[in-house]
Amino acid sequence: MQTIATINFKGGVGKTTITWLLARYVASLGQRVLVVDIDPQMSLTLAVQLEEDGRLERRFEKWYNDRHLQLRRTMVDALAQYKIRCNGHLDFPVDQNFIYTHSNNLHLIPSVVDLYWLELEYKCVNNFIRALLNRIDQYTQYDYVLFDCPPSFTPLSYSVLSRTDIVLIPVNPDVFAARGVKIMLEGLQHRLQPWHNPKIAVFMNKVRLFRDHLTKEASGYWAHVRAICYHQQHRGLSVRPLASYIPQRTDIKRAIARGNFPTEYTQLFINLWNELMRYCNEPEQVTQDSFQVTSNI
Ligand SMILES: Nc1ncnc2c1ncn2[C@@H]1O[C@H](COP(=O)(O)OP(=O)(O)OP(=O)(O)O)[C@@H](O)[C@H]1O
Ligand SMILES: [Mg+2]
């Protein structure tokens, strides 16, 4: 099982859109995919249930109300159960009332609004995701688990980050991008190392193109982001700016509301996914600085 967390503290950069479209693409390859919505805004949970005409799918609504909520199988219920012993093990019924079957290969753990408040109450969230994934693994096997994170550093997103294999950071090439990435990467380095060192991939979403090429403006902003990535790489973080990018397109924006995959953009998602997987399957490179960190322990 490979785990991928899409995160950026900056809101609206396309975390949910990319997570959902990538998940659908990877599931279409025949891989078993689980998407986990840990954002109490519930955007991904909403996206999953939208029909082509923009209406909510009755099947999901019924499942969510009659089974997921009614039978107390939400993420909040799982956290409440975890909190009782807080010993790294989760004794919670992970079953079809907890995980929604969108299609054969594509499953979802929905979010729930209570996550907004719950994190204030629960202190022992740190190892929750690790325990949850162990529990899911006993129930069924997935090739990939994709987490859609909120635009902030919550205890639950920390729990995801401290377990995930891959951190995927979409950035919009604008004047705020480099600073946002710097804050994210420094935060990850500060909070996760040396305990956990996931592979971090940064890529551009919502890129404005001119005649199929990056505009001068977008290239300039991206150059800043790349410079930040290389700086952090030199300091021992496994981070890479990807060459693949997703352009700003109304069809991609509408893809979620329409509930279908924008097939004309499939190649872009193939490129993004393949580059991400190549990076993830590369053996770990030990840089001078990261060796220094290890040898100092
Ligand atoms: N490549 C794209 N082209 C055009 N519109 C896009 C693209 N990617 C995302 N959007 C649009 O940008 C808006 C924000 O996207 P999305 O909700 O995925 O961002 P987010 O980072 O998950 O937001 P939040 O921080 O609130 O969770 C949505 O209206 C979405 O349709
Ligand atoms: Mg989102």
Tab-separated table of C-alpha atoms and ligand atoms in Angstrom:
chain	number	residue	atom	x	y	z
A	1	MET	CA	0.000	0.000	0.000
A	2	GLN	CA	1.455	3.353	-1.021
A	3	THR	CA	0.090	6.451	0.680
A	4	ILE	CA	-0.080	9.917	-0.821
A	5	ALA	CA	-1.141	13.085	0.991
A	6	THR	CA	-2.105	16.150	-1.014
A	7	ILE	CA	-1.467	19.224	1.062
A	8	ASN	CA	-0.766	22.930	0.919
A	9	PHE	CA	-1.523	25.401	3.691
A	10	LYS	CA	-2.723	27.716	0.976
A	11	GLY	CA	-6.414	27.299	0.186
A	12	GLY	CA	-7.926	26.783	-3.242
A	13	VAL	CA	-4.765	25.597	-5.038
A	14	GLY	CA	-6.523	22.442	-6.278
A	15	LYS	CA	-5.755	19.817	-3.617
A	16	THR	CA	-9.209	18.253	-3.772
A	17	THR	CA	-9.525	18.465	-7.554
A	18	ILE	CA	-6.146	16.838	-8.163
A	19	THR	CA	-6.635	14.150	-5.492
A	20	TRP	CA	-9.991	13.148	-6.920
A	21	LEU	CA	-8.947	13.177	-10.576
A	22	LEU	CA	-5.703	11.304	-9.861
A	23	ALA	CA	-7.604	8.730	-7.796
A	24	ARG	CA	-10.050	8.172	-10.628
A	25	TYR	CA	-7.285	7.889	-13.168
A	26	VAL	CA	-5.303	5.382	-11.066
A	27	ALA	CA	-8.452	3.343	-10.342
A	28	SER	CA	-9.116	3.249	-14.094
A	29	LEU	CA	-5.743	1.481	-14.468
A	30	GLY	CA	-7.166	-1.385	-12.430
A	31	GLN	CA	-5.404	-0.414	-9.180
A	32	ARG	CA	-7.351	-0.547	-5.920
A	33	VAL	CA	-7.597	2.978	-4.605
A	34	LEU	CA	-8.896	4.409	-1.341
A	35	VAL	CA	-9.413	8.163	-0.983
A	36	VAL	CA	-9.658	9.636	2.493
A	37	ASP	CA	-11.199	13.048	3.061
A	38	ILE	CA	-9.762	14.514	6.264
A	39	ASP	CA	-10.903	18.063	5.477
A	40	PRO	CA	-14.022	19.059	7.464
A	41	GLN	CA	-14.967	21.319	4.534
A	42	MET	CA	-15.904	17.969	2.943
A	43	SER	CA	-15.163	19.073	-0.634
A	44	LEU	CA	-13.945	15.647	-1.730
A	45	THR	CA	-16.892	13.938	-0.035
A	46	LEU	CA	-19.183	16.226	-1.997
A	47	ALA	CA	-17.263	15.678	-5.246
A	48	VAL	CA	-17.619	11.912	-4.943
A	49	GLN	CA	-21.407	12.104	-4.870
A	50	LEU	CA	-22.034	14.625	-7.647
A	51	GLU	CA	-23.909	13.383	-10.664
A	52	GLU	CA	-23.370	14.731	-14.175
A	53	ASP	CA	-26.336	17.086	-13.793
A	54	GLY	CA	-24.910	18.488	-10.551
A	55	ARG	CA	-27.435	16.705	-8.327
A	56	LEU	CA	-26.400	14.546	-5.390
A	57	GLU	CA	-26.319	10.843	-5.940
A	58	ARG	CA	-29.088	9.219	-3.897
A	59	ARG	CA	-27.076	6.070	-3.224
A	60	PHE	CA	-24.310	7.956	-1.397
A	61	GLU	CA	-26.702	10.159	0.550
A	62	LYS	CA	-28.636	7.148	1.790
A	63	TRP	CA	-25.468	5.250	2.691
A	64	TYR	CA	-24.020	8.289	4.490
A	65	ASN	CA	-27.141	9.002	6.572
A	66	ASP	CA	-28.475	5.507	7.215
A	67	ARG	CA	-25.215	3.665	7.701
A	68	HIS	CA	-22.166	5.887	8.092
A	69	LEU	CA	-23.757	8.386	10.500
A	70	GLN	CA	-26.483	6.228	12.012
A	71	LEU	CA	-24.237	3.275	12.836
A	72	ARG	CA	-21.483	5.578	14.154
A	73	ARG	CA	-18.870	4.637	11.620
A	74	THR	CA	-17.435	8.087	10.846
A	75	MET	CA	-13.832	9.242	11.184
A	76	VAL	CA	-14.894	11.055	14.352
A	77	ASP	CA	-16.240	7.800	15.813
A	78	ALA	CA	-12.989	6.055	14.891
A	79	LEU	CA	-11.017	8.816	16.614
A	80	ALA	CA	-13.243	8.604	19.682
A	81	GLN	CA	-12.569	4.873	19.839
A	82	TYR	CA	-8.839	5.446	19.396
A	83	LYS	CA	-8.808	8.027	22.145
A	84	ILE	CA	-10.028	5.529	24.752
A	85	ARG	CA	-6.754	3.595	24.833
A	86	CYS	CA	-4.523	5.787	22.695
A	87	ASN	CA	-1.911	3.040	22.506
A	88	GLY	CA	-1.284	2.870	18.759
A	89	HIS	CA	-3.983	0.243	18.151
A	90	LEU	CA	-7.400	0.947	16.745
A	91	ASP	CA	-10.229	-1.290	17.835
A	92	PHE	CA	-12.888	0.031	15.465
A	93	PRO	CA	-15.157	-1.825	13.040
A	94	VAL	CA	-13.620	-0.974	9.674
A	95	ASP	CA	-16.226	-2.282	7.265
A	96	GLN	CA	-18.611	-1.270	4.454
A	97	ASN	CA	-20.331	1.187	6.746
A	98	PHE	CA	-17.040	3.016	7.308
A	99	ILE	CA	-15.682	2.804	3.742
A	100	TYR	CA	-17.941	3.724	0.814
A	101	THR	CA	-17.673	1.764	-2.428
A	102	HIS	CA	-17.797	4.331	-5.242
A	103	SER	CA	-16.904	1.716	-7.839
A	104	ASN	CA	-15.160	-1.634	-7.782
A	105	ASN	CA	-11.656	-0.176	-7.470
A	106	LEU	CA	-12.376	3.195	-5.948
A	107	HIS	CA	-13.431	3.542	-2.322
A	108	LEU	CA	-13.854	6.522	-0.004
A	109	ILE	CA	-13.657	7.320	3.680
A	110	PRO	CA	-15.781	10.477	3.829
A	111	SER	CA	-15.195	13.453	6.043
A	112	VAL	CA	-17.630	14.742	8.643
A	113	VAL	CA	-18.265	18.302	9.813
A	114	ASP	CA	-17.546	17.396	13.448
A	115	LEU	CA	-13.857	17.093	12.546
A	116	TYR	CA	-13.727	20.907	12.862
A	117	TRP	CA	-14.348	20.740	16.584
A	118	LEU	CA	-13.099	17.351	17.509
A	119	GLU	CA	-9.464	18.177	16.964
A	120	LEU	CA	-9.684	20.773	19.678
A	121	GLU	CA	-10.748	18.094	22.150
A	122	TYR	CA	-8.500	15.201	21.188
A	123	LYS	CA	-4.859	15.486	21.950
A	124	CYS	CA	-3.704	11.971	21.041
A	125	VAL	CA	-4.331	12.154	17.288
A	126	ASN	CA	-0.644	11.827	16.294
A	127	ASN	CA	-0.532	8.092	15.627
A	128	PHE	CA	-4.183	7.716	14.677
A	129	ILE	CA	-3.657	7.447	10.897
A	130	ARG	CA	-0.934	4.830	11.316
A	131	ALA	CA	-3.314	2.772	13.475
A	132	LEU	CA	-6.196	3.332	11.040
A	133	LEU	CA	-4.160	2.159	8.037
A	134	ASN	CA	-3.080	-0.960	9.941
A	135	ARG	CA	-6.719	-1.637	10.729
A	136	ILE	CA	-7.798	-1.087	7.091
A	137	ASP	CA	-5.024	-3.410	5.950
A	138	GLN	CA	-6.501	-6.189	8.073
A	139	TYR	CA	-9.883	-5.607	6.425
A	140	THR	CA	-8.875	-5.216	2.763
A	141	GLN	CA	-5.862	-4.405	0.598
A	142	TYR	CA	-5.385	-1.225	-1.402
A	143	ASP	CA	-2.638	-0.364	-3.857
A	144	TYR	CA	-2.909	3.341	-3.109
A	145	VAL	CA	-4.437	5.495	-0.410
A	146	LEU	CA	-4.840	9.184	-1.225
A	147	PHE	CA	-5.540	11.724	1.507
A	148	ASP	CA	-7.129	15.074	0.769
A	149	CYS	CA	-5.856	17.396	3.516
A	150	PRO	CA	-7.269	20.711	4.707
A	151	PRO	CA	-5.467	24.001	4.007
A	152	SER	CA	-3.975	24.108	7.482
A	153	PHE	CA	-1.772	22.103	9.792
A	154	THR	CA	-4.325	20.275	11.952
A	155	PRO	CA	-3.473	17.395	14.318
A	156	LEU	CA	-5.145	15.042	11.856
A	157	SER	CA	-3.111	16.324	8.913
A	158	TYR	CA	-0.005	15.973	11.075
A	159	SER	CA	-1.026	12.379	11.713
A	160	VAL	CA	-1.326	11.817	7.945
A	161	LEU	CA	2.001	13.509	7.213
A	162	SER	CA	3.866	11.510	9.806
A	163	ARG	CA	2.756	8.254	8.118
A	164	THR	CA	2.488	9.042	4.417
A	165	ASP	CA	5.041	7.832	1.864
A	166	ILE	CA	4.490	10.734	-0.497
A	167	VAL	CA	3.515	14.356	0.045
A	168	LEU	CA	2.049	15.998	-3.045
A	169	ILE	CA	2.029	19.792	-3.000
A	170	PRO	CA	0.107	21.574	-5.738
A	171	VAL	CA	1.036	25.226	-6.166
A	172	ASN	CA	-0.483	27.892	-8.333
A	173	PRO	CA	2.209	29.851	-10.154
A	174	ASP	CA	1.552	33.257	-8.678
A	175	VAL	CA	3.275	35.798	-6.490
A	176	PHE	CA	2.376	33.867	-3.303
A	177	ALA	CA	3.578	30.453	-4.479
A	178	ALA	CA	7.261	30.519	-3.461
A	179	ARG	CA	6.552	31.853	0.002
A	180	GLY	CA	3.802	29.276	0.539
A	181	VAL	CA	6.113	26.436	-0.501
A	182	LYS	CA	8.909	27.748	1.719
A	183	ILE	CA	6.615	27.747	4.758
A	184	MET	CA	5.347	24.262	3.921
A	185	LEU	CA	8.784	22.734	3.378
A	186	GLU	CA	10.360	24.358	6.413
A	187	GLY	CA	7.398	23.200	8.476
A	188	LEU	CA	7.720	19.635	7.180
A	189	GLN	CA	11.442	19.604	7.854
A	190	HIS	CA	11.017	21.025	11.297
A	191	ARG	CA	8.092	18.811	12.325
A	192	LEU	CA	8.804	15.495	10.604
A	193	GLN	CA	12.549	15.050	10.439
A	194	PRO	CA	14.410	13.034	11.526
A	195	TRP	CA	11.542	10.683	12.509
A	196	HIS	CA	9.940	10.513	9.110
A	197	ASN	CA	11.205	11.568	5.703
A	198	PRO	CA	8.491	11.211	3.049
A	199	LYS	CA	9.163	11.994	-0.595
A	200	ILE	CA	7.773	15.413	-1.345
A	201	ALA	CA	6.699	16.356	-4.866
A	202	VAL	CA	5.799	19.922	-5.793
A	203	PHE	CA	3.994	20.654	-9.033
A	204	MET	CA	2.043	23.455	-10.677
A	205	ASN	CA	-1.720	23.407	-10.994
A	206	LYS	CA	-3.908	26.041	-12.692
A	207	VAL	CA	-1.112	27.109	-15.017
A	208	ARG	CA	-1.907	29.783	-17.559
A	209	LEU	CA	-0.582	28.801	-20.968
A	210	PHE	CA	0.047	30.797	-24.110
A	211	ARG	CA	0.083	28.721	-27.295
A	212	ASP	CA	0.603	25.565	-25.232
A	213	HIS	CA	3.626	26.965	-23.409
A	214	LEU	CA	4.081	28.412	-19.942
A	215	THR	CA	3.687	32.166	-19.915
A	216	LYS	CA	6.783	34.165	-18.981
A	217	GLU	CA	5.062	35.082	-15.745
A	218	ALA	CA	4.317	31.456	-14.799
A	219	SER	CA	7.902	30.416	-15.667
A	220	GLY	CA	9.239	33.169	-13.419
A	221	TYR	CA	7.094	32.156	-10.431
A	222	TRP	CA	7.918	28.486	-10.976
A	223	ALA	CA	11.658	29.291	-11.056
A	224	HIS	CA	11.277	30.743	-7.540
A	225	VAL	CA	9.456	27.647	-6.327
A	226	ARG	CA	12.133	25.378	-7.804
A	227	ALA	CA	14.872	27.403	-6.127
A	228	ILE	CA	13.138	26.946	-2.744
A	229	CYS	CA	12.802	23.197	-3.380
A	230	TYR	CA	16.488	22.802	-4.258
A	231	HIS	CA	17.502	24.818	-1.225
A	232	GLN	CA	15.499	22.509	1.051
A	233	GLN	CA	16.782	19.467	-0.832
A	234	HIS	CA	20.298	20.581	-0.023
A	235	ARG	CA	19.277	20.705	3.639
A	236	GLY	CA	18.304	17.035	3.558
A	237	LEU	CA	14.618	17.124	2.634
A	238	SER	CA	13.535	14.656	-0.070
A	239	VAL	CA	11.766	17.212	-2.202
A	240	ARG	CA	11.494	17.503	-5.956
A	241	PRO	CA	9.760	20.014	-8.222
A	242	LEU	CA	8.027	18.008	-10.966
A	243	ALA	CA	8.188	18.918	-14.632
A	244	SER	CA	4.544	17.838	-15.144
A	245	TYR	CA	1.875	20.437	-14.589
A	246	ILE	CA	-1.894	20.818	-14.924
A	247	PRO	CA	-3.143	23.889	-16.808
A	248	GLN	CA	-5.994	26.135	-15.782
A	249	ARG	CA	-8.966	24.827	-17.721
A	250	THR	CA	-12.672	25.348	-17.268
A	251	ASP	CA	-13.238	21.691	-18.139
A	252	ILE	CA	-11.064	20.625	-15.211
A	253	LYS	CA	-12.966	22.991	-12.943
A	254	ARG	CA	-16.249	21.521	-14.156
A	255	ALA	CA	-14.993	17.932	-13.992
A	256	ILE	CA	-15.958	17.534	-10.363
A	257	ALA	CA	-19.391	19.110	-10.704
A	258	ARG	CA	-20.078	16.985	-13.780
A	259	GLY	CA	-18.928	13.873	-11.998
A	260	ASN	CA	-16.850	12.720	-14.955
A	261	PHE	CA	-13.193	12.616	-15.878
A	262	PRO	CA	-12.115	15.241	-18.440
A	263	THR	CA	-10.828	12.711	-20.977
A	264	GLU	CA	-9.184	15.391	-23.121
A	265	TYR	CA	-6.765	15.932	-20.211
A	266	THR	CA	-6.015	12.295	-19.460
A	267	GLN	CA	-2.479	12.628	-20.850
A	268	LEU	CA	-1.687	15.362	-18.314
A	269	PHE	CA	-2.689	13.103	-15.432
A	270	ILE	CA	-0.745	10.205	-16.965
A	271	ASN	CA	2.355	12.432	-17.079
A	272	LEU	CA	1.855	13.643	-13.519
A	273	TRP	CA	1.237	10.154	-12.144
A	274	ASN	CA	4.133	8.534	-14.030
A	275	GLU	CA	6.594	11.216	-12.967
A	276	LEU	CA	5.409	10.933	-9.373
A	277	MET	CA	5.786	7.142	-9.378
A	278	ARG	CA	9.246	7.296	-10.991
A	279	TYR	CA	10.359	9.659	-8.246
A	280	CYS	CA	8.836	7.542	-5.509
A	281	ASN	CA	10.398	4.340	-6.729
A	282	GLU	CA	13.888	5.829	-6.944
A	283	PRO	CA	16.197	4.668	-4.177
A	284	GLU	CA	16.692	7.208	-1.406
A	285	GLN	CA	19.581	9.576	-2.109
A	286	VAL	CA	21.719	10.337	0.890
A	287	THR	CA	22.883	13.921	0.644
A	288	GLN	CA	25.783	15.331	2.562
A	289	ASP	CA	23.457	17.160	4.946
A	290	SER	CA	21.045	14.320	5.663
A	291	PHE	CA	24.036	12.067	6.364
A	292	GLN	CA	25.206	14.703	8.779
A	293	VAL	CA	21.834	14.631	10.557
A	294	THR	CA	21.887	10.828	10.878
A	295	SER	CA	25.458	10.650	12.055
A	296	ASN	CA	24.818	13.282	14.686
A	297	ILE	CA	22.076	11.278	16.402
B	1	LIG	N1	-6.546	22.920	-13.201
B	1	LIG	C1	-7.613	23.643	-12.869
B	1	LIG	N2	-8.204	24.453	-13.800
B	1	LIG	C2	-9.278	25.208	-13.474
B	1	LIG	N3	-9.843	25.248	-12.266
B	1	LIG	C3	-9.288	24.478	-11.289
B	1	LIG	C4	-8.154	23.636	-11.544
B	1	LIG	N4	-7.848	23.000	-10.384
B	1	LIG	C5	-8.732	23.421	-9.459
B	1	LIG	N5	-9.602	24.308	-9.998
B	1	LIG	C6	-10.705	25.019	-9.309
B	1	LIG	O1	-10.145	25.779	-8.247
B	1	LIG	C7	-11.047	25.820	-7.130
B	1	LIG	C8	-10.332	25.274	-5.897
B	1	LIG	O2	-10.031	23.913	-6.125
B	1	LIG	P1	-10.012	22.847	-4.961
B	1	LIG	O3	-11.255	22.909	-4.152
B	1	LIG	O4	-9.623	21.553	-5.559
B	1	LIG	O5	-8.819	23.465	-4.104
B	1	LIG	P2	-8.359	23.045	-2.651
B	1	LIG	O6	-6.909	23.346	-2.588
B	1	LIG	O7	-8.776	21.670	-2.351
B	1	LIG	O8	-9.191	24.064	-1.751
B	1	LIG	P3	-9.269	24.050	-0.132
B	1	LIG	O9	-8.008	24.667	0.325
B	1	LIG	O10	-10.466	24.896	0.170
B	1	LIG	O11	-9.418	22.629	0.297
B	1	LIG	C9	-12.251	24.962	-7.516
B	1	LIG	O12	-13.248	25.812	-8.023
B	1	LIG	C10	-11.699	24.077	-8.647
B	1	LIG	O13	-12.713	23.693	-9.559
B	2	MG	MG	-9.883	20.924	-0.698
